[in-house]
C-alpha atoms as an extended CHARMM CRD file, in Angstrom:
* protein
*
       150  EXT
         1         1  UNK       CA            131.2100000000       62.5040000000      147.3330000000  PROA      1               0.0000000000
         2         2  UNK       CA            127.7430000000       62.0420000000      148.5960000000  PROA      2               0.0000000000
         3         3  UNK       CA            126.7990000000       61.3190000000      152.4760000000  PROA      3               0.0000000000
         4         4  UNK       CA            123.7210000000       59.0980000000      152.9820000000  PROA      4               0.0000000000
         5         5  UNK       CA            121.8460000000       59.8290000000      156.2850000000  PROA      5               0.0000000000
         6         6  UNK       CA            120.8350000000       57.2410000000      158.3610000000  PROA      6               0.0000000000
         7         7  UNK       CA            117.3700000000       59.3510000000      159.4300000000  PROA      7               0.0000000000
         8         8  UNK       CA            115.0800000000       56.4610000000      159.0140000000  PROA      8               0.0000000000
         9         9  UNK       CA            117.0930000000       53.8700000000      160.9490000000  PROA      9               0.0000000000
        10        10  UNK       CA            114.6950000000       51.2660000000      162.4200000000  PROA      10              0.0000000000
        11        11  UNK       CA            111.5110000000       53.0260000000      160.6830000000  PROA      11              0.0000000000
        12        12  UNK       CA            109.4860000000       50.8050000000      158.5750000000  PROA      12              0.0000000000
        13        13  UNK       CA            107.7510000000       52.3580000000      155.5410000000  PROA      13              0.0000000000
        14        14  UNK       CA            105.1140000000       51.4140000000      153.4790000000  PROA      14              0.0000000000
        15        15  UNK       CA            105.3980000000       52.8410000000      150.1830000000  PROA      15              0.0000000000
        16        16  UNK       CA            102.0780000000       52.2860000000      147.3740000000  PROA      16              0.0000000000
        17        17  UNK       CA            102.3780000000       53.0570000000      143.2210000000  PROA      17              0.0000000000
        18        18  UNK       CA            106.2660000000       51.9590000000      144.6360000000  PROA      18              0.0000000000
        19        19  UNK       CA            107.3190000000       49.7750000000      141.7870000000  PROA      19              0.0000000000
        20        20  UNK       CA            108.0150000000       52.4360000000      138.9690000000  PROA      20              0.0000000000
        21        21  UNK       CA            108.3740000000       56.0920000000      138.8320000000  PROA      21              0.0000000000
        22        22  UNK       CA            108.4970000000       58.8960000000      142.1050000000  PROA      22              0.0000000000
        23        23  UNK       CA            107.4690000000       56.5570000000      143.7300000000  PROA      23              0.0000000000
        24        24  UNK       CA            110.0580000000       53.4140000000      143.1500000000  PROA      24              0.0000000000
        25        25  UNK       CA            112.2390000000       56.6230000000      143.7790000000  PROA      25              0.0000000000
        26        26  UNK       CA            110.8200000000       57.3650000000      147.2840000000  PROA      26              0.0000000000
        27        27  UNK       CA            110.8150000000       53.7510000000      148.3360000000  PROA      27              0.0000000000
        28        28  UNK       CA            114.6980000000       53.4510000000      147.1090000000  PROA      28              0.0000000000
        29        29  UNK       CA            115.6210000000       56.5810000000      149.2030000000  PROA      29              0.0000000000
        30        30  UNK       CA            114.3180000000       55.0450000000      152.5760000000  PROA      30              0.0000000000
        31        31  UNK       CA            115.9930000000       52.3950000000      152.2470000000  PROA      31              0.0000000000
        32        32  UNK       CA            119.3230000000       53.9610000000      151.4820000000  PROA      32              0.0000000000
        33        33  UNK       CA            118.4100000000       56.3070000000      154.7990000000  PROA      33              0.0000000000
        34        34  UNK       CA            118.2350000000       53.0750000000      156.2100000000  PROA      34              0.0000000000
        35        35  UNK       CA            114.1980000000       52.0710000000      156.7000000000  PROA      35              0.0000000000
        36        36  UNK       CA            112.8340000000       49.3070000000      155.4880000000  PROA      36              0.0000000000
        37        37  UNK       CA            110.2410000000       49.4650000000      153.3090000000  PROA      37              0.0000000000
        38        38  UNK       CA            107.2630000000       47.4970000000      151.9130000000  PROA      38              0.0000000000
        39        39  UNK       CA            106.7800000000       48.0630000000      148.0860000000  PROA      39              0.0000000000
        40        40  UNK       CA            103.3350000000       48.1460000000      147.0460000000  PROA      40              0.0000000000
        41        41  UNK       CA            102.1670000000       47.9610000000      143.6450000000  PROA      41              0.0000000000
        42        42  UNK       CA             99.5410000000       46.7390000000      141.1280000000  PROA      42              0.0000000000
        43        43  UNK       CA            102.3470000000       45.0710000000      139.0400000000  PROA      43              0.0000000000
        44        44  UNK       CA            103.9340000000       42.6210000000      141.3400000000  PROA      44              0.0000000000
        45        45  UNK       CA            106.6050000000       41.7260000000      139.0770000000  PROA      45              0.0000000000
        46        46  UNK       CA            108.2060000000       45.2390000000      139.0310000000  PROA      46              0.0000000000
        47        47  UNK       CA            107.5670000000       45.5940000000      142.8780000000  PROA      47              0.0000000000
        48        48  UNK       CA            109.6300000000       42.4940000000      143.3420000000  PROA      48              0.0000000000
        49        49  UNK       CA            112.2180000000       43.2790000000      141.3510000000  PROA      49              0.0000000000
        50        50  UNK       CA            112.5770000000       46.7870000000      143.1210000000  PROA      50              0.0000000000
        51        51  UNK       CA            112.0140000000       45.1840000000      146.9810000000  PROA      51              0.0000000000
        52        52  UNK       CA            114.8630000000       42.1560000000      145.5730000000  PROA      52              0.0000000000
        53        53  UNK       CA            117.1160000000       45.0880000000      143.9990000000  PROA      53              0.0000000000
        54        54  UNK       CA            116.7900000000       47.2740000000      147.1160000000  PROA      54              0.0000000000
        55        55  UNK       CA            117.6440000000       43.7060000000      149.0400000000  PROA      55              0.0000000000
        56        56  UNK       CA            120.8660000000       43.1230000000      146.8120000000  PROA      56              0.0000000000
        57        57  UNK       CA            121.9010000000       46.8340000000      148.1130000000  PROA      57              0.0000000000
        58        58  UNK       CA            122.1190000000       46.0880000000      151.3780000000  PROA      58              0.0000000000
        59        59  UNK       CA            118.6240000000       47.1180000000      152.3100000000  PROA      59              0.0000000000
        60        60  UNK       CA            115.4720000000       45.8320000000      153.7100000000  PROA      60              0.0000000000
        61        61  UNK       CA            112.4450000000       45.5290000000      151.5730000000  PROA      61              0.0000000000
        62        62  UNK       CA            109.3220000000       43.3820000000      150.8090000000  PROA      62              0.0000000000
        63        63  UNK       CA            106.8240000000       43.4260000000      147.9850000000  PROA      63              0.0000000000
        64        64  UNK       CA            103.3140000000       43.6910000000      147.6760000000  PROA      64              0.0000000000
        65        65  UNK       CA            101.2120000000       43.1510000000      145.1450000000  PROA      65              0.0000000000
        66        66  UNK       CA             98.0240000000       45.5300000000      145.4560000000  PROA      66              0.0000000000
        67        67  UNK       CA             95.1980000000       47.3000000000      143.6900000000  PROA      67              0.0000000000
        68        68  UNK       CA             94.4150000000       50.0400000000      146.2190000000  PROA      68              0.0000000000
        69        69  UNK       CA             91.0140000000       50.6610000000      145.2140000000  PROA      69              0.0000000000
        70        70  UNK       CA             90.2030000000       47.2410000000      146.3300000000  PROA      70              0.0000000000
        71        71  UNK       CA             89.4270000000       47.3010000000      150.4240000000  PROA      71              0.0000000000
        72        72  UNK       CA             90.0640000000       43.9270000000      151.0740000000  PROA      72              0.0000000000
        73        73  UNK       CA             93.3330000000       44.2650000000      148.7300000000  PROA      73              0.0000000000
        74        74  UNK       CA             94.4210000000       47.3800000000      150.7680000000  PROA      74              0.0000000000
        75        75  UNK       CA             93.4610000000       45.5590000000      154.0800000000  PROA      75              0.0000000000
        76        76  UNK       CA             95.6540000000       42.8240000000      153.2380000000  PROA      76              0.0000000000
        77        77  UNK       CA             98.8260000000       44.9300000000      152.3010000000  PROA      77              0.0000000000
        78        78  UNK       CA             98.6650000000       46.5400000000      155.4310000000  PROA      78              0.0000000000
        79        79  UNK       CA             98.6010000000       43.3230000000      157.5090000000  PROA      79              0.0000000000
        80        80  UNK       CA            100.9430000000       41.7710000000      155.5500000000  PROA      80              0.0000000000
        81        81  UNK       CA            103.2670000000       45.0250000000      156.2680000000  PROA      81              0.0000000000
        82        82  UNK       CA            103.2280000000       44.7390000000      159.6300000000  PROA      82              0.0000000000
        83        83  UNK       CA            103.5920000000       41.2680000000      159.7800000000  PROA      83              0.0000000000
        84        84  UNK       CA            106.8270000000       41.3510000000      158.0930000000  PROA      84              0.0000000000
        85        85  UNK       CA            107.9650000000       44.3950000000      159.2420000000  PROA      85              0.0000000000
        86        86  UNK       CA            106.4150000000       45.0810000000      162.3450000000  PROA      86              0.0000000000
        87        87  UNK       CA            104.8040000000       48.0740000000      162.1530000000  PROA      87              0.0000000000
        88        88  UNK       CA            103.8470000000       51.1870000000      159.8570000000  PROA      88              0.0000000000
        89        89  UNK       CA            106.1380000000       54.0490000000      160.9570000000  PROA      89              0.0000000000
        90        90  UNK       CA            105.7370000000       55.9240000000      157.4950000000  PROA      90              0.0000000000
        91        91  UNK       CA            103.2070000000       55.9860000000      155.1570000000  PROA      91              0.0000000000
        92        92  UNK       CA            103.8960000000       57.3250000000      151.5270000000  PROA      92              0.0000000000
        93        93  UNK       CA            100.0600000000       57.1850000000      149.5350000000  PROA      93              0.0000000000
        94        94  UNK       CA            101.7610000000       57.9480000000      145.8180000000  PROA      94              0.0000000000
        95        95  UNK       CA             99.9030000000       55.2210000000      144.1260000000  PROA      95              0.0000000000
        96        96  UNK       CA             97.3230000000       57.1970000000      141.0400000000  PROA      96              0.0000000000
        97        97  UNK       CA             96.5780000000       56.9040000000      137.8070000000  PROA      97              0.0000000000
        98        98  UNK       CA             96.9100000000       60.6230000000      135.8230000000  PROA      98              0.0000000000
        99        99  UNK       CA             96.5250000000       58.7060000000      132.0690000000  PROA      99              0.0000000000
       100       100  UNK       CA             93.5070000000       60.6350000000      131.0400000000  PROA      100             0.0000000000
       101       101  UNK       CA             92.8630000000       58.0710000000      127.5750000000  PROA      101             0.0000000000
       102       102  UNK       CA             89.7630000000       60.4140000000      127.1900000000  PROA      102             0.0000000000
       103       103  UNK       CA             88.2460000000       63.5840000000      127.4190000000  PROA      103             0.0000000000
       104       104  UNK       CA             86.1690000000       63.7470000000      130.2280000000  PROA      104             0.0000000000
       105       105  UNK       CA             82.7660000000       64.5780000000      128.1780000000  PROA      105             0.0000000000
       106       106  UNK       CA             83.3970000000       61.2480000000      126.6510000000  PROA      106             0.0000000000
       107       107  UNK       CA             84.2050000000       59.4270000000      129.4320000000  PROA      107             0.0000000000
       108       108  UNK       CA             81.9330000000       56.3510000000      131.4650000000  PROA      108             0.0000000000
       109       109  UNK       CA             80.7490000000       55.9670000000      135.1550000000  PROA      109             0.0000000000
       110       110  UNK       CA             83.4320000000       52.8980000000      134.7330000000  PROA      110             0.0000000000
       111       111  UNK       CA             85.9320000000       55.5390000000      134.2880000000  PROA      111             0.0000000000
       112       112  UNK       CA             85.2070000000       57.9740000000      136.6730000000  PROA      112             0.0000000000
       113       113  UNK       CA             84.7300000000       54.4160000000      138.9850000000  PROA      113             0.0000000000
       114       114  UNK       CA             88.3250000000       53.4110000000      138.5530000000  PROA      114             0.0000000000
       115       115  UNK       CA             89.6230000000       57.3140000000      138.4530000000  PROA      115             0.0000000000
       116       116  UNK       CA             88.2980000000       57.8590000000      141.9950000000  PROA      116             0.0000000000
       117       117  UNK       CA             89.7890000000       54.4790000000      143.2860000000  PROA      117             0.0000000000
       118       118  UNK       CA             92.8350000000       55.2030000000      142.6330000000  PROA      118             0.0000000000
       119       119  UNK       CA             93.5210000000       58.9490000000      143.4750000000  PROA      119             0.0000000000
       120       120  UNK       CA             91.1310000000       59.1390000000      146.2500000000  PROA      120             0.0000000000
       121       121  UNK       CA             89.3320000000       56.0300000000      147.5760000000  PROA      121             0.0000000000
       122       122  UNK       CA             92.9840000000       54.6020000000      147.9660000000  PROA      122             0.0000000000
       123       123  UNK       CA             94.3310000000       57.6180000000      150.3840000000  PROA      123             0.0000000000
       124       124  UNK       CA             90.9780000000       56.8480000000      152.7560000000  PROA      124             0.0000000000
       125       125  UNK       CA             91.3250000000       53.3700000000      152.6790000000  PROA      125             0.0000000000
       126       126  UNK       CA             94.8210000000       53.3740000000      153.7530000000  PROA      126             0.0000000000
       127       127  UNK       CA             94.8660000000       56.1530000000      155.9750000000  PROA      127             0.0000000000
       128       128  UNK       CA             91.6870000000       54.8180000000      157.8960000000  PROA      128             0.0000000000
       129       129  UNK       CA             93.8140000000       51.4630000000      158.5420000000  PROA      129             0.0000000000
       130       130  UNK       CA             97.4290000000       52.7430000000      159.2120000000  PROA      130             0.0000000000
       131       131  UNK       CA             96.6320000000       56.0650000000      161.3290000000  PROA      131             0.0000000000
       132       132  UNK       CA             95.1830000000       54.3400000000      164.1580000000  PROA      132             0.0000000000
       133       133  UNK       CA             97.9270000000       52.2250000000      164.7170000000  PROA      133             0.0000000000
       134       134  UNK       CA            100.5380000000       54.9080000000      164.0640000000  PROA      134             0.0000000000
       135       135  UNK       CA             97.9970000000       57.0100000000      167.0160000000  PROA      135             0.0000000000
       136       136  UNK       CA             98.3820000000       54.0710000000      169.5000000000  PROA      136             0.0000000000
       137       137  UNK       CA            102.0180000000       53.6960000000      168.5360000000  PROA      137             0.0000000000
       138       138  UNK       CA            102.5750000000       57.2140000000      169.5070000000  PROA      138             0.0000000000
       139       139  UNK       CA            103.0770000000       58.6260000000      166.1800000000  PROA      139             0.0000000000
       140       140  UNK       CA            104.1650000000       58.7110000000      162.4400000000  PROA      140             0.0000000000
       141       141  UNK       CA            103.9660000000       60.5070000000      159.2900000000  PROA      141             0.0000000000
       142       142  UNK       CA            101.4970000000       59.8430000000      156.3810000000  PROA      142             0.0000000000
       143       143  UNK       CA            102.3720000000       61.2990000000      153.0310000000  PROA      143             0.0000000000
       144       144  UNK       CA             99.7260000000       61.6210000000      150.3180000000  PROA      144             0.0000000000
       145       145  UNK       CA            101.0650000000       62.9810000000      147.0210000000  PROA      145             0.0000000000
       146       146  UNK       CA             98.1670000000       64.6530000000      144.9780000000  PROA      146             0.0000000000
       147       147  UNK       CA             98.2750000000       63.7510000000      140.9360000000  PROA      147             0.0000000000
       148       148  UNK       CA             97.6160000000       66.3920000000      138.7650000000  PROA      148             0.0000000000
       149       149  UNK       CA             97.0000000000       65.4840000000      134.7860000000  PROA      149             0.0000000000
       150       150  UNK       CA             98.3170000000       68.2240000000      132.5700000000  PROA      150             0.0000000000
């Protein structure tokens, strides 16, 4: 028999790349430690279906759809975050893209564009909008998981 914690009780979380993989996983495990947590994702669909699953559990969870290479996408998923949830206690950056369809040496400056968007640009973007809040709220945590292509 398993024991769920409560630890993120009244914690809002704001999960991105949350609709599939580690990081659906992540987003799934606040919620059962009892946060509630915005689901951010490129593909809406699947980041509704995870928020409305997560829902049908018992738990609290929105979905948003967002490319978070985009600023004024980014800038919108926060605000809509907090005005839904309230605030941005946690922030988990896990959105990237590791698919390397070609060897670098073959590769285009619209690659390397989108590549840097989306494992790097993304992290700034969101950090530079959710740590200031999380400063004047007195605190936080910000999480940003580094992708590695084999």
């Amino acid at each position: 028999m398993t024991t769920t914690l409560r630890r993120f009780e009244g914690k809002n979380v704001l999960v991105t790349g949350a609709a599939h993989g580690i990081g659906e996983a992540i987003a799934r495990r606040f919620a059962q430690e009892g946060a509630a947590v915005a689901i951010a994702d490129l593909d809406a669909t699947s980041a509704a279906d995870t928020a409305a699953d997560i829902v049908a559990s018992g738990g609290t969870a929105i979905a948003l759809a967002c490319d978070v290479g985009v600023t004024a996408q980014v800038e919108q998923m926060v605000a809509d975050t907090v005005a839904q949830l309230g605030s941005i206690d946690i922030l988990v950056n896990n959105a990237g893209d590791v698919t390397i369809a070609k060897h670098f040496l073959t590769t285009d400056e619209a690659w390397w564009d989108h590549f840097l968007d989306v494992n790097l640009k993304s992290q700034y973007l969101t950090c530079r909008l959710v740590a200031p809040m999380m400063a004047k709220a007195g605190g936080g945590a910000i999480i940003n998981i580094d992708r590695k292509s084999t």
